[in-house]
PDB file of C-alpha atoms in Angstrom:
ATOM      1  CA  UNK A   1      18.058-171.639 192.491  1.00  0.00           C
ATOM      2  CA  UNK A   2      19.133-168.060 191.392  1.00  0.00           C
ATOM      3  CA  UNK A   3      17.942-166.683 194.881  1.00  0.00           C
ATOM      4  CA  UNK A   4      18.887-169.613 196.863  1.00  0.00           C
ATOM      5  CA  UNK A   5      23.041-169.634 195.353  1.00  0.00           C
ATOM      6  CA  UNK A   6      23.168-165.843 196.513  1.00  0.00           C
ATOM      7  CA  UNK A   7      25.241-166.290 199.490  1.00  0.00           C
ATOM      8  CA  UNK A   8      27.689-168.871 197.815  1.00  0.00           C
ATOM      9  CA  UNK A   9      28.371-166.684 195.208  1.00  0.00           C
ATOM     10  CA  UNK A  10      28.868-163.672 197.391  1.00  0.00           C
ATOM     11  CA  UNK A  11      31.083-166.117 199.657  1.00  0.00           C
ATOM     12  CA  UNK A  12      33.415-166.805 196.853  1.00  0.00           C
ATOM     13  CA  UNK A  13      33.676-163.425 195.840  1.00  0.00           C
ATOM     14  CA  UNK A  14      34.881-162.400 199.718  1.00  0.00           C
ATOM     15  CA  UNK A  15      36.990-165.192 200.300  1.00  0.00           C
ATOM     16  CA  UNK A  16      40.085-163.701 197.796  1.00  0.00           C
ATOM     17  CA  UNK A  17      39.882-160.076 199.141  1.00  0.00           C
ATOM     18  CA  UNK A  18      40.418-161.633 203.210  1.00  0.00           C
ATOM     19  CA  UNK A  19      43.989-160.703 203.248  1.00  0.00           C
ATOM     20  CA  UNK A  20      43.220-157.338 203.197  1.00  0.00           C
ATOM     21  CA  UNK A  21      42.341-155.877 206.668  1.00  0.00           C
ATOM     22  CA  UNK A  22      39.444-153.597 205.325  1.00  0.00           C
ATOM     23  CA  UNK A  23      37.868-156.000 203.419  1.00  0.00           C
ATOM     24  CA  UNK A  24      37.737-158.751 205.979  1.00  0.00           C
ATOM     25  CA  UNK A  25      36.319-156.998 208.125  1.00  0.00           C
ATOM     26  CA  UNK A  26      33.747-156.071 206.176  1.00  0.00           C
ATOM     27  CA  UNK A  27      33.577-159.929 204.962  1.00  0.00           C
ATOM     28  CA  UNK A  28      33.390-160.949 208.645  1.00  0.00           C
ATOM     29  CA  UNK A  29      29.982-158.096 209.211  1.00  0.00           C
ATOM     30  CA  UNK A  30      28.257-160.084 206.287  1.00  0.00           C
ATOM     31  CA  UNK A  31      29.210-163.327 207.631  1.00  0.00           C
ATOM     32  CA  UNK A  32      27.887-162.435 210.799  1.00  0.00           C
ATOM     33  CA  UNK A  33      24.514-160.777 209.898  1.00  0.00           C
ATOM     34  CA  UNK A  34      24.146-163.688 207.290  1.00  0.00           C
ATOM     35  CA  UNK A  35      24.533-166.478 210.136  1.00  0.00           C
ATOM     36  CA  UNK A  36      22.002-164.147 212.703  1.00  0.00           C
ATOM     37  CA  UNK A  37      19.304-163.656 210.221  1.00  0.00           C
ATOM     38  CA  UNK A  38      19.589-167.564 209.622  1.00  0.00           C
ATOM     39  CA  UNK A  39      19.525-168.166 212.900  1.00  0.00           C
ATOM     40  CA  UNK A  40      16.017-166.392 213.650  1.00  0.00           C
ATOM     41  CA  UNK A  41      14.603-168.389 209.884  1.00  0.00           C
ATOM     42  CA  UNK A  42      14.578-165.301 207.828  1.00  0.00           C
ATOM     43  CA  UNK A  43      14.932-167.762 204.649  1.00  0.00           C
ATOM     44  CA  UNK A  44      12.588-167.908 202.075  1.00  0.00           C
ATOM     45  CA  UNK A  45      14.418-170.848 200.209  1.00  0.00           C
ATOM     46  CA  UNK A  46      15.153-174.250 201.851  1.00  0.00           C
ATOM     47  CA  UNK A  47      18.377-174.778 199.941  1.00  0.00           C
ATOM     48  CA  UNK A  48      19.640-171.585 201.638  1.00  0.00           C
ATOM     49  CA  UNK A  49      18.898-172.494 204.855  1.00  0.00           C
ATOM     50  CA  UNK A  50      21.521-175.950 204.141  1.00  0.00           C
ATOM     51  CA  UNK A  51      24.259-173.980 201.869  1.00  0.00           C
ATOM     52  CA  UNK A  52      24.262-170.459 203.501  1.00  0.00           C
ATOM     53  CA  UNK A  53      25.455-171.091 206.929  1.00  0.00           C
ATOM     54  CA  UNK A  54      28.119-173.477 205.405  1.00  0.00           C
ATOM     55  CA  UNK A  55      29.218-170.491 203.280  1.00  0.00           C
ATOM     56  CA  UNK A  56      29.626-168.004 205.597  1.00  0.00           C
ATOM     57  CA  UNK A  57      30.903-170.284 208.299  1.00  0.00           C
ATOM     58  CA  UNK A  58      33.790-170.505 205.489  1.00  0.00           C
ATOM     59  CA  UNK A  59      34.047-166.655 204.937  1.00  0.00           C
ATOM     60  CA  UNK A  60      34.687-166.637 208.555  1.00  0.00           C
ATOM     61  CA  UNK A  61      37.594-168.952 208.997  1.00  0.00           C
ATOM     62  CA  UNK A  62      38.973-167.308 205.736  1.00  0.00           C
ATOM     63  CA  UNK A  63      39.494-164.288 207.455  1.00  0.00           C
ATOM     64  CA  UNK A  64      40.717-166.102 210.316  1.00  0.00           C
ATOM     65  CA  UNK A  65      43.374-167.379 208.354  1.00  0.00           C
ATOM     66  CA  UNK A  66      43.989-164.031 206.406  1.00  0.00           C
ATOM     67  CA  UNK A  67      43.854-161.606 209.681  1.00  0.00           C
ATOM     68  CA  UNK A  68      45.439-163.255 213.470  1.00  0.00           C
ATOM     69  CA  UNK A  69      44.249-159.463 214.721  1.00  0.00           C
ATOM     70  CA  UNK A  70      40.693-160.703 214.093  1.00  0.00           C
ATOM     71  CA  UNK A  71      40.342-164.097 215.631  1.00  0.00           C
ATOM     72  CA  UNK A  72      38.963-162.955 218.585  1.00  0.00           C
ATOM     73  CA  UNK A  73      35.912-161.348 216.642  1.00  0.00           C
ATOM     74  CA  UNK A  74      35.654-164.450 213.963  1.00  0.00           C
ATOM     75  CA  UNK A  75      35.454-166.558 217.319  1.00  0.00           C
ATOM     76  CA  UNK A  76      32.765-163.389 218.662  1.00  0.00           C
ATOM     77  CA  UNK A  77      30.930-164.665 215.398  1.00  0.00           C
ATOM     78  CA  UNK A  78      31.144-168.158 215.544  1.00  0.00           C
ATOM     79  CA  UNK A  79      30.456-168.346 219.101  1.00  0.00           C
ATOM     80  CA  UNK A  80      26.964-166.213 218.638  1.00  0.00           C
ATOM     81  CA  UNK A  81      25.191-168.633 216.358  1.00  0.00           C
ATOM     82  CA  UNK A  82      26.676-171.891 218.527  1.00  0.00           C
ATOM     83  CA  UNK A  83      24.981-170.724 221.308  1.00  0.00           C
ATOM     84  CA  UNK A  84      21.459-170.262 219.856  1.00  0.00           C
ATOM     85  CA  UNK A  85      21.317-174.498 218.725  1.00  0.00           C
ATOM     86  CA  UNK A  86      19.673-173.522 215.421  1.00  0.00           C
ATOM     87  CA  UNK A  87      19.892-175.384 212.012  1.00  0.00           C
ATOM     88  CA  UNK A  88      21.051-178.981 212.121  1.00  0.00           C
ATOM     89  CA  UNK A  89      23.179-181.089 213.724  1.00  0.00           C
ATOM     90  CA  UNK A  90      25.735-181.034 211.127  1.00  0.00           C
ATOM     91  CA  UNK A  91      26.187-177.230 210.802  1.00  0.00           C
ATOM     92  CA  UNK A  92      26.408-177.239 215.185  1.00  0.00           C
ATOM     93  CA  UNK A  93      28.975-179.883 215.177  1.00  0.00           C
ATOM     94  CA  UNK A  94      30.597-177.847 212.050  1.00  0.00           C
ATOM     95  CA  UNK A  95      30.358-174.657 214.404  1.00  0.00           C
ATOM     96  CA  UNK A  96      32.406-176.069 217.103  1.00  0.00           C
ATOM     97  CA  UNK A  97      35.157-178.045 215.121  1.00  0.00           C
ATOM     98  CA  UNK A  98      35.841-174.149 213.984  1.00  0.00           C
ATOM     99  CA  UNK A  99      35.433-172.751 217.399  1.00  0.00           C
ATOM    100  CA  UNK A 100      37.677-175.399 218.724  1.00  0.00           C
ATOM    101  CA  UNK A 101      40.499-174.422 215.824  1.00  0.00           C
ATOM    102  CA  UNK A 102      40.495-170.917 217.495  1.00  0.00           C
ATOM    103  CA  UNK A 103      41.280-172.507 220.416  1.00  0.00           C
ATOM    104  CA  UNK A 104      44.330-173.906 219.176  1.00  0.00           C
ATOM    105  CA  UNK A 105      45.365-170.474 217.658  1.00  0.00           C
ATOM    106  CA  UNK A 106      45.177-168.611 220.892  1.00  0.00           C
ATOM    107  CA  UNK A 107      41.738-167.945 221.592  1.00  0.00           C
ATOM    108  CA  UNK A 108      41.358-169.574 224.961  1.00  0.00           C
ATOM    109  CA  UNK A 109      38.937-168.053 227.326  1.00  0.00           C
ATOM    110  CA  UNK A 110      36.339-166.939 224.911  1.00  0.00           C
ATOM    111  CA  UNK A 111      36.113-170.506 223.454  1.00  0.00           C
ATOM    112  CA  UNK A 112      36.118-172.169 226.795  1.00  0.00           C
ATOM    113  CA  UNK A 113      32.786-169.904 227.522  1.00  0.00           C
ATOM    114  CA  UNK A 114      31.302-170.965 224.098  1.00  0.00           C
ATOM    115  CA  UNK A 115      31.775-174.593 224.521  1.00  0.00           C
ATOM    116  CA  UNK A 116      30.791-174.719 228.432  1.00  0.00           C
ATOM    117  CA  UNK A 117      27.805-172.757 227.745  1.00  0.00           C
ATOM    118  CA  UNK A 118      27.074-175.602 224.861  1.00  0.00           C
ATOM    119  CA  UNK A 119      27.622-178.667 226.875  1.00  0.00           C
ATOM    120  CA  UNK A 120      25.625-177.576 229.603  1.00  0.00           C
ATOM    121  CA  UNK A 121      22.273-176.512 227.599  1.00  0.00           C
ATOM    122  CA  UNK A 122      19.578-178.691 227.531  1.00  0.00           C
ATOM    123  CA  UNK A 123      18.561-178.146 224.126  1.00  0.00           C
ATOM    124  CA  UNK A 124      22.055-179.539 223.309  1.00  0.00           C
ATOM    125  CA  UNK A 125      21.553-182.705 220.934  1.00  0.00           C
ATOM    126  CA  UNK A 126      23.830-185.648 222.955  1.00  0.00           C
ATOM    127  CA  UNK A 127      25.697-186.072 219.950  1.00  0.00           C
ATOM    128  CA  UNK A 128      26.267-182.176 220.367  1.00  0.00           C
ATOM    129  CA  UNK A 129      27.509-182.646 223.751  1.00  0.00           C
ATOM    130  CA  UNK A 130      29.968-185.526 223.044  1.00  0.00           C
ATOM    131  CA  UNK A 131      31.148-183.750 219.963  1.00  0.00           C
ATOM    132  CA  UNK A 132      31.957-181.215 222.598  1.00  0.00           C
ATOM    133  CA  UNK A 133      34.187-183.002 224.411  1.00  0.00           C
ATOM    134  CA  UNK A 134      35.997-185.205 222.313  1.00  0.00           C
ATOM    135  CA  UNK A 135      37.082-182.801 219.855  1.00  0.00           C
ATOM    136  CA  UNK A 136      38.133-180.521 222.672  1.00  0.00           C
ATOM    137  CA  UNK A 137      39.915-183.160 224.146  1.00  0.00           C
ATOM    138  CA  UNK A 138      41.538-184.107 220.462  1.00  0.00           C
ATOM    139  CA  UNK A 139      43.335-181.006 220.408  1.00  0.00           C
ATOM    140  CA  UNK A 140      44.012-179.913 224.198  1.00  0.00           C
ATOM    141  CA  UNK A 141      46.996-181.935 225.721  1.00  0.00           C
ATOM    142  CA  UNK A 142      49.238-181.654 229.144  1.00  0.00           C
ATOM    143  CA  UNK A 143      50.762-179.902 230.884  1.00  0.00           C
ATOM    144  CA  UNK A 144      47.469-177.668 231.259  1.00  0.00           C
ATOM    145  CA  UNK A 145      47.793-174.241 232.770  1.00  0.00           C
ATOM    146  CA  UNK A 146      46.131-173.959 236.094  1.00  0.00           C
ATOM    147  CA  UNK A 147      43.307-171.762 235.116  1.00  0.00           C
ATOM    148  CA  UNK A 148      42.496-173.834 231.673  1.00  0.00           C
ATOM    149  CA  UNK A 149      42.594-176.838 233.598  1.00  0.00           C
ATOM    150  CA  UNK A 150      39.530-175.585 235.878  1.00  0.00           C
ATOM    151  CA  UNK A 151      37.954-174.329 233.087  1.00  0.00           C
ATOM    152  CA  UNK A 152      38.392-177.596 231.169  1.00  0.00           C
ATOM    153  CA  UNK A 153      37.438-179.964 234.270  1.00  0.00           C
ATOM    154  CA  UNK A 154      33.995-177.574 235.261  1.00  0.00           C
ATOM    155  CA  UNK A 155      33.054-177.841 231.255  1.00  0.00           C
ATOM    156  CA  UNK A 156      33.084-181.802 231.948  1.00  0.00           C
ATOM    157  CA  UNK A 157      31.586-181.836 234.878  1.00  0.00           C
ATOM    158  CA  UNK A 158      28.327-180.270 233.165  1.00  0.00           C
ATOM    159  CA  UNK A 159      25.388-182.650 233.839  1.00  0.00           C
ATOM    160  CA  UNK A 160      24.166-182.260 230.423  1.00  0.00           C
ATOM    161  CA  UNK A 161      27.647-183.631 229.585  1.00  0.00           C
ATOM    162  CA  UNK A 162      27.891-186.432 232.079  1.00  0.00           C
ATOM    163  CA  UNK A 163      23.972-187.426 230.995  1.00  0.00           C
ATOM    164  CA  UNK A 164      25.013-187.636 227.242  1.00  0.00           C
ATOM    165  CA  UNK A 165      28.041-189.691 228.594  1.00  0.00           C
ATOM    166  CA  UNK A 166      25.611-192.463 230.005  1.00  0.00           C
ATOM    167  CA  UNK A 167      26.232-191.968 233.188  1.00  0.00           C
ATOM    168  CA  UNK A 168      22.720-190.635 234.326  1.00  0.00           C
ATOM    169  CA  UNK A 169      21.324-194.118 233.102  1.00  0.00           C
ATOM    170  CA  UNK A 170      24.544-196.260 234.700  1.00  0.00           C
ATOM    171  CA  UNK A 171      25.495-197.341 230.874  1.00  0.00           C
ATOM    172  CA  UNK A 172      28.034-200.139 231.649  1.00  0.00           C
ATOM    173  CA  UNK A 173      28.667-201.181 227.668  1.00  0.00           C
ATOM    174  CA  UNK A 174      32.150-201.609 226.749  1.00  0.00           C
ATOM    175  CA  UNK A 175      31.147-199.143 224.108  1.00  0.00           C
ATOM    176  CA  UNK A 176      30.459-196.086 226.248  1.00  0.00           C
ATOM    177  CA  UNK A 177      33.534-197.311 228.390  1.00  0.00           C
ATOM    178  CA  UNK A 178      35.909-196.703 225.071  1.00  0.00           C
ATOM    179  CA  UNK A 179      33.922-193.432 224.065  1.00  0.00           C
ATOM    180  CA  UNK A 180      34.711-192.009 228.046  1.00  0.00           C
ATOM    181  CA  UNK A 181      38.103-193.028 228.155  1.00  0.00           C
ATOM    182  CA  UNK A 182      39.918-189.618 226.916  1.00  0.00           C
ATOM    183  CA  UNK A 183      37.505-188.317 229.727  1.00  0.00           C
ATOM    184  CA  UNK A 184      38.357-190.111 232.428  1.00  0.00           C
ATOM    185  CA  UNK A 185      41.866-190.134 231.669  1.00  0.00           C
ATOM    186  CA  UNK A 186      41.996-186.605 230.922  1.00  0.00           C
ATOM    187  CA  UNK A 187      40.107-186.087 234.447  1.00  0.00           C
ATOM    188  CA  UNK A 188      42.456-188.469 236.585  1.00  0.00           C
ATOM    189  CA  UNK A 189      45.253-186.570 234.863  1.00  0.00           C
ATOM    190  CA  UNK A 190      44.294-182.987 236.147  1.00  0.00           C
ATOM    191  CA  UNK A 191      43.363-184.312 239.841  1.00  0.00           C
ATOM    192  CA  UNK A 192      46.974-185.462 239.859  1.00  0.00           C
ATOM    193  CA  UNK A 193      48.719-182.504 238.749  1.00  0.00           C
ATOM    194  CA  UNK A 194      46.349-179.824 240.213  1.00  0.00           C
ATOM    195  CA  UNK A 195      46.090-180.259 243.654  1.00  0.00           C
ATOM    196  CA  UNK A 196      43.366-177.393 244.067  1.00  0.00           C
ATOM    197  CA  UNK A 197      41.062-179.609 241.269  1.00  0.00           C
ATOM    198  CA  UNK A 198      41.647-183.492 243.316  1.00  0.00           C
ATOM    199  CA  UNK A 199      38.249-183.097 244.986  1.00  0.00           C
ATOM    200  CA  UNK A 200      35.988-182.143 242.133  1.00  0.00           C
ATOM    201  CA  UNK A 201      38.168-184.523 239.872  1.00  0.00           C
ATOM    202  CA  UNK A 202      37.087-187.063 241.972  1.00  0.00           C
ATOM    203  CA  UNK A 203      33.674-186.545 242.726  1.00  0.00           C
ATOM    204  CA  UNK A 204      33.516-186.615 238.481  1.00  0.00           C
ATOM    205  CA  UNK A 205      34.629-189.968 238.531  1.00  0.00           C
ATOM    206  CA  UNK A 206      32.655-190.978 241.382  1.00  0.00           C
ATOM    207  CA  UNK A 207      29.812-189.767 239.568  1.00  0.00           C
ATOM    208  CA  UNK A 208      30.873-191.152 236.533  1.00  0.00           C
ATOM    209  CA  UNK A 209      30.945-194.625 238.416  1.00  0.00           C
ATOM    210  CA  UNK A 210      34.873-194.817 237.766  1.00  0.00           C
ATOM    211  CA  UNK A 211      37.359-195.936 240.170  1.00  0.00           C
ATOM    212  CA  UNK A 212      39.662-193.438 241.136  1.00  0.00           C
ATOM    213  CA  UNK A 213      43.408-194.986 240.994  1.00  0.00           C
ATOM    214  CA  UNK A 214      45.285-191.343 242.105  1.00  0.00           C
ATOM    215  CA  UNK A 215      45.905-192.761 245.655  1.00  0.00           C
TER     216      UNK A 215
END
């Protein structure tokens, strides 16, 4: 496994030498041609393809700790191999949680892109899609700005979204009830406080086959 622990080893080596500017960016260049060339299967050892991604996934939110004046590229980084849906479901939903942490830190718009781009693919996984949403919606909170809050309502109202949701297939289970309810609440919330969102709010719930209580 000589071959296959190269990028772990390299990975631990870059991690220390993040908080200097130099070196993290060159950290984040390796990170980023490592995740590409995994992306297009240029591995010749299956225990690469499961341990390399996770390593430089981690290079790349060390140097997002390290360096605030890079976030916007680690998210740049990030956001390219999200978007291709390559490697499992575990390293995609580990892609987003990260994405979603830039978020947090600042990194609004660019994010917001990733993840709408995501949720409405159709080679998103439906676990993918609902991993979307609710971790989004785990960290976002009112009062939304005008302009996230019509970013965040058109990323819900993707029909991949709203499919992986149930609601393309009428799913009445208390179970998919509970696992909508930060949607439809977050969805009421932002046709009640944005007056220029109430129409596609409630067409979302309409669609969504839930009764719309803002009147």
């Amino acid at each position: 496994r000589e071959e296959g622990s190269e990028p772990l080893s390299q990975a631990r080596r870059l991690v220390p030498l993040c908080s200097d500017a130099a070196a993290a960016g060159g950290a984040l260049l390796w990170a980023h041609e490592g995740l590409q060339r995994g992306a297009l299967g240029r591995r010749s050892d299956a225990s690469e393809d499961e341990e390399a991604p996770e390593a430089q996934v981690g290079v790349v939110m060390a140097v997002a700790a390290a360096q605030p004046a890079l976030l916007r590229q680690c998210c740049a980084v990030l956001s390219a191999r999200l978007r291709q849906l390559q490697g499992g479901l575990a390293l995609q939903k580990r892609l987003v949680d990260c994405v979603i942490s830039l978020l947090a830190r600042g990194v609004v718009a660019p994010v917001m892109e990733a993840l709408g781009e995501v949720a409405s693919s159709s080679a998103a996984d439906f676990s993918l899609a609902r991993h979307v949403a609710l971790r989004l919606l785990a960290v976002v909170a009112p009062p939304y700005a005008p302009p996230f809050a019509a970013s965040l309502l058109a990323l819900l109202r993707q029909p991949r979204l709203k499919e992986a949701f149930g609601a393309s297939f009428g799913e009445a289970s208390q179970a998919a009830a509970r696992q909508r309810q930060p949607l439809v609440e977050t969805v009421r919330h932002i046709g009640a406080e944005h007056p220029p969102l109430k129409e596609g709010a409630a067409a979302w719930l309409f669609e969504m086959g839930v009764a719309d209580t803002s009147e």
